[in-house]
């Protein structure tokens, strides 16, 4: 966004800006080719209209970017990249809206009865331009809320995914905790361990661990823990 400042008098318009504006450049080329407006007031109205149209194109482009990110989110694509792009879009929304607010106030002021340089018809044209600008601001606010909602949804999905993984880890820990206790107890290499001299003791112990695992799974399933 590039600010433009205008000084309007009945016989002249003085404008200044820091960088080039495409809408101003296009209007200047039309004037050089004798295709532009025929009066200063018409020039002023057309300049305002051109600036607002360029803003509308930018708003439409941002809305398209937001729709693409929403589609990617529904398809469960790269969520990290989507969150970063949503942050960038929210920054663009806020930055654009910060520029449009003073412009809307200026257009409201131009419709005042104290402004004698503009006719009633020209003030009506400015009102239409201001209505378009207001719609753009409302669209930006709506898109900002959509971006916030999409970010909240992504965070909710990530939180749910993390909770499911932690829940699975808790179930696995609950199953292997008694098995680890038994294997640790039978592996102390002290005298008196049952079955230390029996040739089939390891096989019985292994099948016993499997049976305990199945019993734990049945208990967890019965109490609907998973």
PDB file of N, CA and C in Angstrom, residues 73 76-80 82-84 86-87 90 146-164:
ATOM      1  N   UNK A  73      -6.153 -27.290   3.983  1.00  0.00           N
ATOM      2  CA  UNK A  73      -6.410 -27.723   5.352  1.00  0.00           C
ATOM      3  C   UNK A  73      -7.415 -28.871   5.396  1.00  0.00           C
ATOM      4  N   UNK A  76      -5.827 -32.081   4.612  1.00  0.00           N
ATOM      5  CA  UNK A  76      -4.780 -32.488   5.566  1.00  0.00           C
ATOM      6  C   UNK A  76      -3.387 -32.473   4.926  1.00  0.00           C
ATOM      7  N   UNK A  77      -3.099 -31.400   4.200  1.00  0.00           N
ATOM      8  CA  UNK A  77      -1.762 -31.236   3.630  1.00  0.00           C
ATOM      9  C   UNK A  77      -0.814 -30.677   4.695  1.00  0.00           C
ATOM     10  N   UNK A  78       0.290 -30.093   4.269  1.00  0.00           N
ATOM     11  CA  UNK A  78       1.319 -29.615   5.198  1.00  0.00           C
ATOM     12  C   UNK A  78       0.745 -28.567   6.145  1.00  0.00           C
ATOM     13  N   UNK A  79       0.455 -28.973   7.381  1.00  0.00           N
ATOM     14  CA  UNK A  79      -0.206 -28.061   8.315  1.00  0.00           C
ATOM     15  C   UNK A  79       0.728 -26.968   8.806  1.00  0.00           C
ATOM     16  N   UNK A  80       2.005 -27.289   8.931  1.00  0.00           N
ATOM     17  CA  UNK A  80       2.950 -26.270   9.365  1.00  0.00           C
ATOM     18  C   UNK A  80       3.043 -25.125   8.371  1.00  0.00           C
ATOM     19  N   UNK A  82       0.722 -24.351   6.210  1.00  0.00           N
ATOM     20  CA  UNK A  82      -0.579 -23.677   6.185  1.00  0.00           C
ATOM     21  C   UNK A  82      -0.665 -22.660   7.317  1.00  0.00           C
ATOM     22  N   UNK A  83      -0.203 -23.031   8.509  1.00  0.00           N
ATOM     23  CA  UNK A  83      -0.235 -22.086   9.634  1.00  0.00           C
ATOM     24  C   UNK A  83       0.618 -20.857   9.346  1.00  0.00           C
ATOM     25  N   UNK A  84       1.771 -21.069   8.735  1.00  0.00           N
ATOM     26  CA  UNK A  84       2.640 -19.932   8.410  1.00  0.00           C
ATOM     27  C   UNK A  84       1.994 -19.014   7.385  1.00  0.00           C
ATOM     28  N   UNK A  86      -1.222 -18.694   6.843  1.00  0.00           N
ATOM     29  CA  UNK A  86      -2.349 -18.017   7.480  1.00  0.00           C
ATOM     30  C   UNK A  86      -1.876 -16.821   8.300  1.00  0.00           C
ATOM     31  N   UNK A  87      -0.749 -16.972   8.971  1.00  0.00           N
ATOM     32  CA  UNK A  87      -0.191 -15.832   9.717  1.00  0.00           C
ATOM     33  C   UNK A  87       0.169 -14.692   8.781  1.00  0.00           C
ATOM     34  N   UNK A  90      -3.083 -13.023   7.662  1.00  0.00           N
ATOM     35  CA  UNK A  90      -3.648 -12.183   8.724  1.00  0.00           C
ATOM     36  C   UNK A  90      -2.886 -10.864   8.835  1.00  0.00           C
ATOM     37  N   UNK A 146     -12.179 -15.643   9.193  1.00  0.00           N
ATOM     38  CA  UNK A 146     -12.018 -16.984   8.611  1.00  0.00           C
ATOM     39  C   UNK A 146     -10.627 -17.528   8.849  1.00  0.00           C
ATOM     40  N   UNK A 147      -9.622 -16.668   8.712  1.00  0.00           N
ATOM     41  CA  UNK A 147      -8.244 -17.113   8.953  1.00  0.00           C
ATOM     42  C   UNK A 147      -8.046 -17.510  10.413  1.00  0.00           C
ATOM     43  N   UNK A 148      -8.612 -16.726  11.331  1.00  0.00           N
ATOM     44  CA  UNK A 148      -8.508 -17.065  12.752  1.00  0.00           C
ATOM     45  C   UNK A 148      -9.211 -18.388  13.034  1.00  0.00           C
ATOM     46  N   UNK A 149     -10.410 -18.568  12.441  1.00  0.00           N
ATOM     47  CA  UNK A 149     -11.148 -19.819  12.632  1.00  0.00           C
ATOM     48  C   UNK A 149     -10.366 -21.005  12.080  1.00  0.00           C
ATOM     49  N   UNK A 150      -9.722 -20.813  10.922  1.00  0.00           N
ATOM     50  CA  UNK A 150      -8.942 -21.892  10.325  1.00  0.00           C
ATOM     51  C   UNK A 150      -7.728 -22.219  11.177  1.00  0.00           C
ATOM     52  N   UNK A 151      -7.089 -21.209  11.737  1.00  0.00           N
ATOM     53  CA  UNK A 151      -5.960 -21.460  12.631  1.00  0.00           C
ATOM     54  C   UNK A 151      -6.406 -22.203  13.882  1.00  0.00           C
ATOM     55  N   UNK A 152      -7.536 -21.811  14.440  1.00  0.00           N
ATOM     56  CA  UNK A 152      -8.054 -22.521  15.618  1.00  0.00           C
ATOM     57  C   UNK A 152      -8.372 -23.972  15.285  1.00  0.00           C
ATOM     58  N   UNK A 153      -8.914 -24.197  14.099  1.00  0.00           N
ATOM     59  CA  UNK A 153      -9.224 -25.570  13.689  1.00  0.00           C
ATOM     60  C   UNK A 153      -7.955 -26.394  13.533  1.00  0.00           C
ATOM     61  N   UNK A 154      -6.914 -25.789  12.961  1.00  0.00           N
ATOM     62  CA  UNK A 154      -5.638 -26.502  12.830  1.00  0.00           C
ATOM     63  C   UNK A 154      -5.052 -26.833  14.191  1.00  0.00           C
ATOM     64  N   UNK A 155      -5.099 -25.878  15.104  1.00  0.00           N
ATOM     65  CA  UNK A 155      -4.586 -26.130  16.451  1.00  0.00           C
ATOM     66  C   UNK A 155      -5.393 -27.222  17.143  1.00  0.00           C
ATOM     67  N   UNK A 156      -6.708 -27.234  16.926  1.00  0.00           N
ATOM     68  CA  UNK A 156      -7.556 -28.266  17.516  1.00  0.00           C
ATOM     69  C   UNK A 156      -7.206 -29.644  16.954  1.00  0.00           C
ATOM     70  N   UNK A 157      -6.954 -29.707  15.641  1.00  0.00           N
ATOM     71  CA  UNK A 157      -6.575 -30.984  15.037  1.00  0.00           C
ATOM     72  C   UNK A 157      -5.229 -31.469  15.565  1.00  0.00           C
ATOM     73  N   UNK A 158      -4.273 -30.542  15.677  1.00  0.00           N
ATOM     74  CA  UNK A 158      -2.965 -30.927  16.207  1.00  0.00           C
ATOM     75  C   UNK A 158      -3.058 -31.382  17.657  1.00  0.00           C
ATOM     76  N   UNK A 159      -3.892 -30.687  18.443  1.00  0.00           N
ATOM     77  CA  UNK A 159      -4.078 -31.076  19.837  1.00  0.00           C
ATOM     78  C   UNK A 159      -4.731 -32.446  19.946  1.00  0.00           C
ATOM     79  N   UNK A 160      -5.725 -32.690  19.095  1.00  0.00           N
ATOM     80  CA  UNK A 160      -6.387 -33.997  19.112  1.00  0.00           C
ATOM     81  C   UNK A 160      -5.426 -35.095  18.684  1.00  0.00           C
ATOM     82  N   UNK A 161      -4.615 -34.810  17.675  1.00  0.00           N
ATOM     83  CA  UNK A 161      -3.636 -35.795  17.225  1.00  0.00           C
ATOM     84  C   UNK A 161      -2.616 -36.100  18.325  1.00  0.00           C
ATOM     85  N   UNK A 162      -2.169 -35.059  19.016  1.00  0.00           N
ATOM     86  CA  UNK A 162      -1.218 -35.258  20.111  1.00  0.00           C
ATOM     87  C   UNK A 162      -1.846 -36.056  21.249  1.00  0.00           C
ATOM     88  N   UNK A 163      -3.098 -35.755  21.576  1.00  0.00           N
ATOM     89  CA  UNK A 163      -3.779 -36.491  22.645  1.00  0.00           C
ATOM     90  C   UNK A 163      -3.952 -37.963  22.286  1.00  0.00           C
ATOM     91  N   UNK A 164      -4.263 -38.239  21.017  1.00  0.00           N
ATOM     92  CA  UNK A 164      -4.412 -39.640  20.599  1.00  0.00           C
ATOM     93  C   UNK A 164      -3.097 -40.390  20.706  1.00  0.00           C
TER      94      UNK A 164
END
